[in-house]
Amino acid sequence: MAWLARFGPVAVGYAVFQALVGLLPDSLFGDVARYALAVVSGIGTGLAVWLAAALIRARAAADDGPAGTAGGLPAPHGRGAAPPDGSPHGPGPLPDLSSAAYATLAERLTVFDDPLRGRLSGWPHALEELPEPVRPTATGTAYGLHIVLELGVPDGRLRATDLVETLWRLRLPDGGWAARSQGAVPRPEVTALVLGALARAGADPERLATEAARCADRFRHELEPAGLEMTHVVTTVLRGLLRAAPDSPVLPRLRDVLVDGAVTDPARGHRRCWAARLAPPGGRTATPSPVHTAQAVVALDRAARVLGEDANARATREDGIRWLLSCPGPAHDGCADLESSRETVRRPHPVDAARHEVLSVRHFAAAWVVRALLTPGARQTVTEEDLETVWQELLSGAAASVWAQQADGIWTWDGDELAHPVWMTYQGLSALRAHAVWMYQPGA
């Protein structure tokens, strides 16, 4: 029936009418009856074709996702749709995705008049938080600033200068920044995140250097024993300070902490990789983690560009790449290595020693794997060791997994009250845009 729909219901109905007029015998109750039967048959056939075409369109629309989502956020679009004209060289879906993400961010921008800090423009941790207006947070606004810089600024709805000023106003009285659940004590991973966003936006280098020095001074075992044991915290601080203070003397030390914290995985050829903790408590065996291995590979690759690397650091980083490429999953767009995960950063409470400060951290594994496999160092290892086929297969699967978790450029964390975190949209966008740049072939 699909091929009939291409001719149009009217054309098909007329064709049936003409055919019946020619085929029905003249003796069939006269010309009037013969023509009436042909007209009825033609109309019926045309109506059937119209209904079939409508059904095809409805099924296509259903494949594109539900009509809307809660909280006024964009409705899902189809995944990886081909260009509308069917041409392999037609426009891809990324421009529309980027435009939709920008529009949603502009719509959900919060302007909040804080009696102590002044006017704040930015975002809370997630896009759908209520009631409005919600006070912007350092974490949400830093990731939102990263998105604005990633997409560019096509109009004045989102101003990077306003976001930069808001982040400076959210700075704690004694310097540094903290997550909303961490209170008034600055934490190195949040401070480094904010400093990295400010540096990318071109903030004052002297102010950045001052805050970076404070962050580095606080990130010592005497003050941050829990943070220095966690791969997520160390890699976040390393990436942020590489952007904000590439000359910081703490960077080589953090790089070495990360290299020394790698573990060996017998299940994947005794290759080195990373677990959630760099120093597992109580002598327990560390469980290799794809997302933490990807985070470590990204951080060490950036450190190598800025600091250089010795033979041990390079060998460890390259082993992490080989470990990711040795994923045993049969379908790389849904293998276990791409399953997102959670962890908890637990620290002693700064005031009450009987309590703990608990920060829940979620990891977008597929986006991290894409970013790790697209590092210059990974590409060099793939070329030198003739791993192009497995690299391409795993990268394509990871990119497809990243794409599948968004709707109109906004990424969703399933099964959570804050289902549209700003950080996840930034990581998804940056991963897909990096993948598009790597795949670009002039003249193809």
Short mmCIF file of C-alpha atoms in Angstrom, two decimals:
data_model
loop_
_atom_site.label_atom_id
_atom_site.label_comp_id
_atom_site.label_asym_id
_atom_site.label_seq_id
_atom_site.Cartn_x
_atom_site.Cartn_y
_atom_site.Cartn_z
CA MET A 1 0.00 0.00 0.00
CA ALA A 2 2.91 2.34 0.58
CA TRP A 3 3.72 2.52 -3.15
CA LEU A 4 0.12 3.48 -3.99
CA ALA A 5 0.26 6.35 -1.51
CA ARG A 6 2.95 8.02 -3.61
CA PHE A 7 0.45 8.57 -6.48
CA GLY A 8 -2.08 10.35 -4.31
CA PRO A 9 -5.61 9.27 -3.39
CA VAL A 10 -7.29 11.31 -6.14
CA ALA A 11 -5.09 9.93 -8.89
CA VAL A 12 -5.56 6.36 -7.73
CA GLY A 13 -9.32 6.77 -7.44
CA TYR A 14 -9.55 8.21 -10.97
CA ALA A 15 -7.44 5.36 -12.34
CA VAL A 16 -9.78 2.78 -10.78
CA PHE A 17 -12.82 4.64 -12.16
CA GLN A 18 -11.42 4.65 -15.72
CA ALA A 19 -10.43 1.01 -15.54
CA LEU A 20 -13.88 -0.10 -14.38
CA VAL A 21 -15.67 1.96 -17.00
CA GLY A 22 -13.67 0.14 -19.64
CA LEU A 23 -13.99 -3.31 -18.12
CA LEU A 24 -17.60 -3.50 -16.92
CA PRO A 25 -19.98 -4.87 -19.65
CA ASP A 26 -22.57 -2.56 -21.20
CA SER A 27 -25.30 -5.02 -20.25
CA LEU A 28 -24.72 -4.32 -16.50
CA PHE A 29 -28.08 -2.52 -15.87
CA GLY A 30 -27.23 0.20 -18.38
CA ASP A 31 -24.67 2.98 -18.56
CA VAL A 32 -25.93 4.79 -15.46
CA ALA A 33 -25.40 1.75 -13.24
CA ARG A 34 -22.03 1.02 -14.83
CA TYR A 35 -20.77 4.57 -14.28
CA ALA A 36 -22.21 4.69 -10.74
CA LEU A 37 -20.42 1.47 -9.80
CA ALA A 38 -17.14 2.80 -11.25
CA VAL A 39 -17.51 6.11 -9.36
CA VAL A 40 -18.23 4.39 -6.04
CA SER A 41 -15.30 2.01 -6.53
CA GLY A 42 -12.95 4.85 -7.44
CA ILE A 43 -13.97 6.92 -4.42
CA GLY A 44 -13.64 3.90 -2.13
CA THR A 45 -10.19 3.05 -3.43
CA GLY A 46 -9.03 6.67 -3.15
CA LEU A 47 -10.31 6.82 0.42
CA ALA A 48 -8.49 3.60 1.29
CA VAL A 49 -5.25 4.98 -0.13
CA TRP A 50 -5.69 8.24 1.82
CA LEU A 51 -6.24 6.28 5.04
CA ALA A 52 -3.18 4.13 4.37
CA ALA A 53 -1.05 7.23 3.79
CA ALA A 54 -2.35 8.77 7.02
CA LEU A 55 -1.48 5.57 8.88
CA ILE A 56 2.06 5.63 7.47
CA ARG A 57 2.48 9.24 8.55
CA ALA A 58 1.13 8.46 12.03
CA ARG A 59 3.52 5.55 12.45
CA ALA A 60 6.44 7.74 11.38
CA ALA A 61 5.40 10.38 13.89
CA ALA A 62 5.13 7.73 16.61
CA ASP A 63 8.68 6.60 15.86
CA ASP A 64 9.84 10.15 16.52
CA GLY A 65 8.68 9.93 20.13
CA PRO A 66 5.87 11.20 22.35
CA ALA A 67 4.27 14.56 21.81
CA GLY A 68 5.74 16.22 24.87
CA THR A 69 7.45 15.84 28.20
CA ALA A 70 6.82 17.11 31.68
CA GLY A 71 8.02 20.47 32.86
CA GLY A 72 7.72 22.19 29.49
CA LEU A 73 10.94 20.61 28.18
CA PRO A 74 11.25 19.68 24.49
CA ALA A 75 9.62 16.58 23.06
CA PRO A 76 11.84 13.77 21.78
CA HIS A 77 12.89 13.62 18.13
CA GLY A 78 13.75 10.58 16.06
CA ARG A 79 17.18 9.09 16.52
CA GLY A 80 19.72 9.49 13.76
CA ALA A 81 17.18 10.30 11.06
CA ALA A 82 18.42 10.48 7.48
CA PRO A 83 18.32 13.81 5.62
CA PRO A 84 14.77 14.70 4.52
CA ASP A 85 15.62 14.46 0.82
CA GLY A 86 17.27 11.06 1.25
CA SER A 87 20.61 12.38 0.02
CA PRO A 88 23.70 11.10 1.85
CA HIS A 89 25.17 14.61 1.56
CA GLY A 90 22.17 16.44 2.97
CA PRO A 91 22.31 18.29 6.27
CA GLY A 92 22.73 16.14 9.35
CA PRO A 93 20.65 16.44 12.54
CA LEU A 94 23.30 18.18 14.68
CA PRO A 95 22.47 21.80 13.67
CA ASP A 96 18.81 21.37 14.61
CA LEU A 97 19.79 19.63 17.84
CA SER A 98 22.15 22.48 18.77
CA SER A 99 19.52 25.14 17.98
CA ALA A 100 16.91 23.33 20.06
CA ALA A 101 19.31 23.01 22.99
CA TYR A 102 20.13 26.71 22.85
CA ALA A 103 16.44 27.65 22.72
CA THR A 104 15.63 25.50 25.74
CA LEU A 105 18.53 26.91 27.73
CA ALA A 106 17.41 30.45 26.90
CA GLU A 107 13.85 29.64 27.93
CA ARG A 108 14.93 28.08 31.23
CA LEU A 109 17.44 30.78 32.18
CA THR A 110 16.80 31.94 35.74
CA VAL A 111 17.27 35.53 36.87
CA PHE A 112 17.30 35.75 40.65
CA ASP A 113 17.80 38.82 42.84
CA ASP A 114 19.82 37.63 45.81
CA PRO A 115 19.82 40.07 48.77
CA LEU A 116 23.49 39.33 49.53
CA ARG A 117 25.05 38.56 46.16
CA GLY A 118 23.01 40.74 43.81
CA ARG A 119 21.48 39.77 40.50
CA LEU A 120 22.21 36.18 39.48
CA SER A 121 21.67 34.85 35.94
CA GLY A 122 22.12 31.15 35.31
CA TRP A 123 20.65 27.75 36.01
CA PRO A 124 20.10 25.44 38.97
CA HIS A 125 21.39 21.89 38.86
CA ALA A 126 18.57 20.68 36.59
CA LEU A 127 16.39 22.44 34.03
CA GLU A 128 13.00 21.42 35.43
CA GLU A 129 13.42 22.52 39.04
CA LEU A 130 10.38 24.19 40.62
CA PRO A 131 9.06 26.50 41.97
CA GLU A 132 10.42 29.30 39.83
CA PRO A 133 12.53 31.33 39.97
CA VAL A 134 15.11 28.91 41.34
CA ARG A 135 18.37 30.36 42.59
CA PRO A 136 21.19 29.57 40.13
CA THR A 137 23.93 27.31 41.42
CA ALA A 138 27.65 27.36 40.72
CA THR A 139 27.53 23.88 39.19
CA GLY A 140 24.51 24.45 36.95
CA THR A 141 25.71 27.87 35.79
CA ALA A 142 29.26 26.65 35.10
CA TYR A 143 27.97 23.84 32.88
CA GLY A 144 25.50 26.24 31.26
CA LEU A 145 28.38 28.60 30.46
CA HIS A 146 30.25 25.68 28.90
CA ILE A 147 27.20 24.97 26.70
CA VAL A 148 26.94 28.60 25.60
CA LEU A 149 30.62 28.60 24.67
CA GLU A 150 30.24 25.23 22.92
CA LEU A 151 27.32 26.44 20.79
CA GLY A 152 28.40 30.02 20.27
CA VAL A 153 26.16 33.02 20.95
CA PRO A 154 23.79 33.54 17.99
CA ASP A 155 21.75 36.20 19.82
CA GLY A 156 21.56 38.15 23.05
CA ARG A 157 19.29 35.82 25.02
CA LEU A 158 22.28 34.16 26.68
CA ARG A 159 25.20 36.44 27.49
CA ALA A 160 28.44 34.84 28.55
CA THR A 161 29.41 38.02 30.41
CA ASP A 162 26.31 37.76 32.64
CA LEU A 163 27.09 34.12 33.42
CA VAL A 164 30.72 34.94 34.22
CA GLU A 165 29.65 37.71 36.58
CA THR A 166 27.15 35.37 38.26
CA LEU A 167 29.85 32.76 38.90
CA TRP A 168 32.08 35.38 40.53
CA ARG A 169 29.15 36.48 42.71
CA LEU A 170 28.54 32.86 43.77
CA ARG A 171 32.12 32.61 45.03
CA LEU A 172 32.24 31.78 48.75
CA PRO A 173 33.47 34.49 51.18
CA ASP A 174 36.81 32.74 51.76
CA GLY A 175 37.27 31.87 48.10
CA GLY A 176 36.34 28.88 46.02
CA TRP A 177 32.98 27.33 45.19
CA ALA A 178 30.87 24.46 46.50
CA ALA A 179 27.91 22.45 45.30
CA ARG A 180 24.50 23.35 46.67
CA SER A 181 24.52 20.37 49.04
CA GLN A 182 28.02 21.10 50.33
CA GLY A 183 27.32 24.27 52.28
CA ALA A 184 29.86 27.02 52.89
CA VAL A 185 33.11 25.04 52.56
CA PRO A 186 34.81 25.26 49.14
CA ARG A 187 35.43 21.92 47.47
CA PRO A 188 38.23 21.38 44.93
CA GLU A 189 36.21 19.59 42.26
CA VAL A 190 33.52 22.29 42.14
CA THR A 191 36.09 25.09 42.31
CA ALA A 192 38.09 23.55 39.46
CA LEU A 193 34.90 23.12 37.38
CA VAL A 194 34.01 26.79 37.79
CA LEU A 195 37.57 27.96 37.15
CA GLY A 196 37.70 25.91 33.96
CA ALA A 197 34.48 27.50 32.68
CA LEU A 198 35.67 31.00 33.62
CA ALA A 199 39.03 30.45 31.93
CA ARG A 200 37.30 29.21 28.77
CA ALA A 201 35.19 32.38 28.78
CA GLY A 202 38.26 34.59 29.03
CA ALA A 203 37.91 35.75 32.65
CA ASP A 204 40.56 37.92 34.31
CA PRO A 205 43.77 35.81 34.44
CA GLU A 206 44.93 37.37 37.72
CA ARG A 207 41.70 36.52 39.51
CA LEU A 208 41.83 33.03 38.05
CA ALA A 209 45.42 32.54 39.19
CA THR A 210 44.55 33.63 42.73
CA GLU A 211 41.61 31.23 42.98
CA ALA A 212 43.55 28.41 41.33
CA ALA A 213 46.35 28.78 43.88
CA ARG A 214 43.83 28.57 46.73
CA CYS A 215 42.23 25.49 45.18
CA ALA A 216 45.61 23.79 44.78
CA ASP A 217 46.63 24.67 48.34
CA ARG A 218 43.46 23.14 49.76
CA PHE A 219 43.76 19.98 47.70
CA ARG A 220 46.22 18.30 50.05
CA HIS A 221 45.92 15.05 51.94
CA GLU A 222 45.70 16.84 55.29
CA LEU A 223 42.62 18.79 54.14
CA GLU A 224 41.14 16.56 51.41
CA PRO A 225 41.97 12.91 52.09
CA ALA A 226 38.65 11.70 50.65
CA GLY A 227 38.97 13.73 47.46
CA LEU A 228 42.50 12.59 46.73
CA GLU A 229 41.34 8.97 46.87
CA MET A 230 38.65 9.39 44.22
CA THR A 231 39.31 9.23 40.48
CA HIS A 232 36.41 11.55 39.69
CA VAL A 233 37.63 14.29 42.02
CA VAL A 234 41.29 14.11 40.96
CA THR A 235 40.48 14.12 37.23
CA THR A 236 38.03 17.01 37.62
CA VAL A 237 40.57 19.13 39.49
CA LEU A 238 43.30 18.24 37.00
CA ARG A 239 41.18 19.20 33.97
CA GLY A 240 39.96 22.44 35.54
CA LEU A 241 43.40 23.65 36.63
CA LEU A 242 44.95 22.75 33.29
CA ARG A 243 42.56 25.31 31.78
CA ALA A 244 42.70 27.95 34.48
CA ALA A 245 46.33 27.71 35.68
CA PRO A 246 48.49 25.64 33.30
CA ASP A 247 51.63 26.75 35.19
CA SER A 248 50.37 25.57 38.58
CA PRO A 249 52.99 23.50 40.44
CA VAL A 250 50.25 21.15 41.69
CA LEU A 251 49.54 19.76 38.20
CA PRO A 252 52.51 17.33 37.94
CA ARG A 253 51.66 15.98 41.39
CA LEU A 254 48.03 15.37 40.48
CA ARG A 255 49.08 13.74 37.22
CA ASP A 256 51.35 11.37 39.15
CA VAL A 257 48.62 10.58 41.68
CA LEU A 258 46.35 9.59 38.82
CA VAL A 259 49.00 7.47 37.07
CA ASP A 260 49.96 5.68 40.29
CA GLY A 261 46.28 4.99 41.03
CA ALA A 262 45.76 2.79 37.96
CA VAL A 263 44.89 -0.86 38.53
CA THR A 264 45.48 -4.01 36.46
CA ASP A 265 42.55 -5.96 35.04
CA PRO A 266 43.22 -9.70 34.49
CA ALA A 267 39.93 -10.01 32.60
CA ARG A 268 41.23 -7.74 29.82
CA GLY A 269 44.74 -8.91 29.22
CA HIS A 270 46.16 -7.41 32.43
CA ARG A 271 45.83 -3.94 30.96
CA ARG A 272 45.88 -0.98 33.29
CA CYS A 273 42.67 0.94 33.89
CA TRP A 274 40.99 2.86 36.71
CA ALA A 275 38.41 2.19 39.38
CA ALA A 276 36.20 4.69 41.22
CA ARG A 277 38.84 4.93 43.95
CA LEU A 278 42.54 5.41 43.47
CA ALA A 279 43.19 3.85 46.88
CA PRO A 280 40.45 1.30 47.69
CA PRO A 281 39.62 1.36 51.41
CA GLY A 282 40.49 -1.56 53.65
CA GLY A 283 42.72 -3.20 51.08
CA ARG A 284 39.73 -4.25 48.99
CA THR A 285 40.23 -5.18 45.34
CA ALA A 286 39.39 -2.32 43.00
CA THR A 287 36.66 -2.95 40.40
CA PRO A 288 37.65 -1.63 36.96
CA SER A 289 35.31 1.11 35.77
CA PRO A 290 34.83 2.18 32.13
CA VAL A 291 33.66 5.69 33.03
CA HIS A 292 36.53 6.33 35.43
CA THR A 293 39.02 4.91 32.94
CA ALA A 294 37.64 7.28 30.29
CA GLN A 295 37.87 10.22 32.70
CA ALA A 296 41.49 9.36 33.50
CA VAL A 297 42.41 9.00 29.81
CA VAL A 298 40.94 12.44 29.02
CA ALA A 299 42.71 14.10 31.97
CA LEU A 300 46.08 12.47 31.24
CA ASP A 301 45.86 13.32 27.55
CA ARG A 302 45.29 17.00 28.36
CA ALA A 303 48.09 16.91 30.92
CA ALA A 304 50.44 15.46 28.30
CA ARG A 305 49.72 18.41 25.98
CA VAL A 306 50.53 20.94 28.71
CA LEU A 307 53.12 19.22 30.90
CA GLY A 308 54.58 16.56 28.67
CA GLU A 309 54.73 12.98 29.93
CA ASP A 310 57.34 10.43 30.87
CA ALA A 311 57.40 6.83 29.68
CA ASN A 312 55.39 5.52 32.63
CA ALA A 313 52.61 8.12 32.26
CA ARG A 314 52.38 7.48 28.54
CA ALA A 315 52.31 3.69 28.93
CA THR A 316 49.59 3.92 31.58
CA ARG A 317 47.47 6.28 29.50
CA GLU A 318 47.83 4.09 26.41
CA ASP A 319 46.92 1.00 28.41
CA GLY A 320 43.74 2.76 29.48
CA ILE A 321 42.90 3.31 25.80
CA ARG A 322 43.58 -0.35 25.00
CA TRP A 323 41.42 -1.38 27.95
CA LEU A 324 38.48 0.65 26.58
CA LEU A 325 39.00 -0.81 23.11
CA SER A 326 38.93 -4.36 24.53
CA CYS A 327 35.27 -4.06 25.55
CA PRO A 328 33.81 -7.59 25.22
CA GLY A 329 30.25 -6.43 24.53
CA PRO A 330 28.75 -7.75 21.26
CA ALA A 331 26.72 -4.59 20.53
CA HIS A 332 28.70 -1.49 21.32
CA ASP A 333 25.75 0.92 21.31
CA GLY A 334 24.34 -0.82 24.38
CA CYS A 335 27.21 -2.70 26.00
CA ALA A 336 27.90 -2.69 29.72
CA ASP A 337 30.81 -0.24 29.31
CA LEU A 338 28.33 2.46 28.30
CA GLU A 339 25.98 2.06 31.26
CA SER A 340 25.82 5.27 33.29
CA SER A 341 26.52 5.01 36.99
CA ARG A 342 26.51 6.79 40.33
CA GLU A 343 28.95 7.22 43.16
CA THR A 344 29.00 9.08 46.46
CA VAL A 345 31.65 11.53 47.62
CA ARG A 346 31.57 11.33 51.40
CA ARG A 347 33.53 13.77 53.58
CA PRO A 348 33.50 14.64 57.30
CA HIS A 349 31.07 17.47 58.00
CA PRO A 350 32.99 20.75 58.41
CA VAL A 351 31.14 21.66 61.63
CA ASP A 352 29.70 18.48 63.15
CA ALA A 353 32.31 15.70 63.30
CA ALA A 354 29.60 13.11 63.98
CA ARG A 355 28.04 13.74 60.56
CA HIS A 356 29.19 13.40 56.96
CA GLU A 357 28.82 15.67 53.95
CA VAL A 358 27.45 13.52 51.13
CA LEU A 359 27.54 14.45 47.46
CA SER A 360 25.86 12.17 44.93
CA VAL A 361 27.69 12.12 41.58
CA ARG A 362 26.24 10.72 38.37
CA HIS A 363 28.38 9.68 35.40
CA PHE A 364 27.30 9.80 31.72
CA ALA A 365 29.44 6.84 30.66
CA ALA A 366 28.78 6.90 26.89
CA ALA A 367 29.76 10.58 26.61
CA TRP A 368 32.98 9.97 28.54
CA VAL A 369 33.91 7.01 26.34
CA VAL A 370 33.38 9.13 23.20
CA ARG A 371 35.58 11.89 24.60
CA ALA A 372 38.32 9.44 25.63
CA LEU A 373 38.40 7.69 22.25
CA LEU A 374 38.58 11.05 20.46
CA THR A 375 41.61 12.34 22.36
CA PRO A 376 44.65 12.94 20.14
CA GLY A 377 46.60 10.35 22.12
CA ALA A 378 43.93 7.69 21.54
CA ARG A 379 43.93 8.38 17.82
CA GLN A 380 47.71 8.05 17.73
CA THR A 381 47.61 4.73 19.58
CA VAL A 382 44.91 3.41 17.25
CA THR A 383 46.96 4.35 14.19
CA GLU A 384 50.25 2.94 15.50
CA GLU A 385 48.70 -0.38 16.56
CA ASP A 386 46.32 -0.84 13.61
CA LEU A 387 43.21 -0.74 15.78
CA GLU A 388 41.16 1.38 13.39
CA THR A 389 38.33 -1.13 12.91
CA VAL A 390 37.66 -1.81 16.59
CA TRP A 391 38.09 1.90 17.40
CA GLN A 392 35.54 2.91 14.77
CA GLU A 393 33.07 0.26 15.93
CA LEU A 394 33.27 1.22 19.59
CA LEU A 395 33.24 4.96 18.86
CA SER A 396 30.19 4.69 16.59
CA GLY A 397 28.34 2.66 19.20
CA ALA A 398 29.18 5.08 22.00
CA ALA A 399 28.12 8.08 19.88
CA ALA A 400 24.83 6.33 19.02
CA SER A 401 24.24 5.73 22.72
CA VAL A 402 24.86 9.41 23.49
CA TRP A 403 22.44 10.47 20.75
CA ALA A 404 19.74 8.07 21.94
CA GLN A 405 19.53 9.67 25.39
CA GLN A 406 18.47 13.14 24.25
CA ALA A 407 15.30 14.83 23.06
CA ASP A 408 15.61 18.12 21.15
CA GLY A 409 19.15 18.56 22.41
CA ILE A 410 18.31 18.07 26.10
CA TRP A 411 19.63 14.92 27.74
CA THR A 412 17.59 12.90 30.23
CA TRP A 413 18.74 10.93 33.24
CA ASP A 414 16.05 8.28 33.65
CA GLY A 415 14.58 7.39 37.01
CA ASP A 416 15.61 10.53 38.86
CA GLU A 417 13.69 13.46 40.29
CA LEU A 418 16.07 15.90 38.57
CA ALA A 419 15.80 14.22 35.18
CA HIS A 420 17.33 16.95 33.00
CA PRO A 421 20.66 17.91 34.59
CA VAL A 422 22.52 20.75 32.86
CA TRP A 423 25.82 18.88 33.15
CA MET A 424 24.45 15.94 31.15
CA THR A 425 23.34 18.17 28.28
CA TYR A 426 26.79 19.76 28.19
CA GLN A 427 28.55 16.39 28.12
CA GLY A 428 26.20 15.02 25.46
CA LEU A 429 26.56 18.09 23.23
CA SER A 430 30.32 18.27 23.54
CA ALA A 431 30.70 14.55 22.79
CA LEU A 432 28.53 14.69 19.66
CA ARG A 433 30.17 17.86 18.38
CA ALA A 434 33.64 16.37 18.91
CA HIS A 435 32.53 13.23 17.08
CA ALA A 436 31.17 15.31 14.18
CA VAL A 437 34.47 17.19 13.88
CA TRP A 438 36.46 13.94 13.82
CA MET A 439 34.14 12.42 11.19
CA TYR A 440 34.18 15.45 8.88
CA GLN A 441 35.54 14.66 5.42
CA PRO A 442 35.88 17.68 3.08
CA GLY A 443 34.32 17.00 -0.28
CA ALA A 444 32.81 13.68 0.78
#
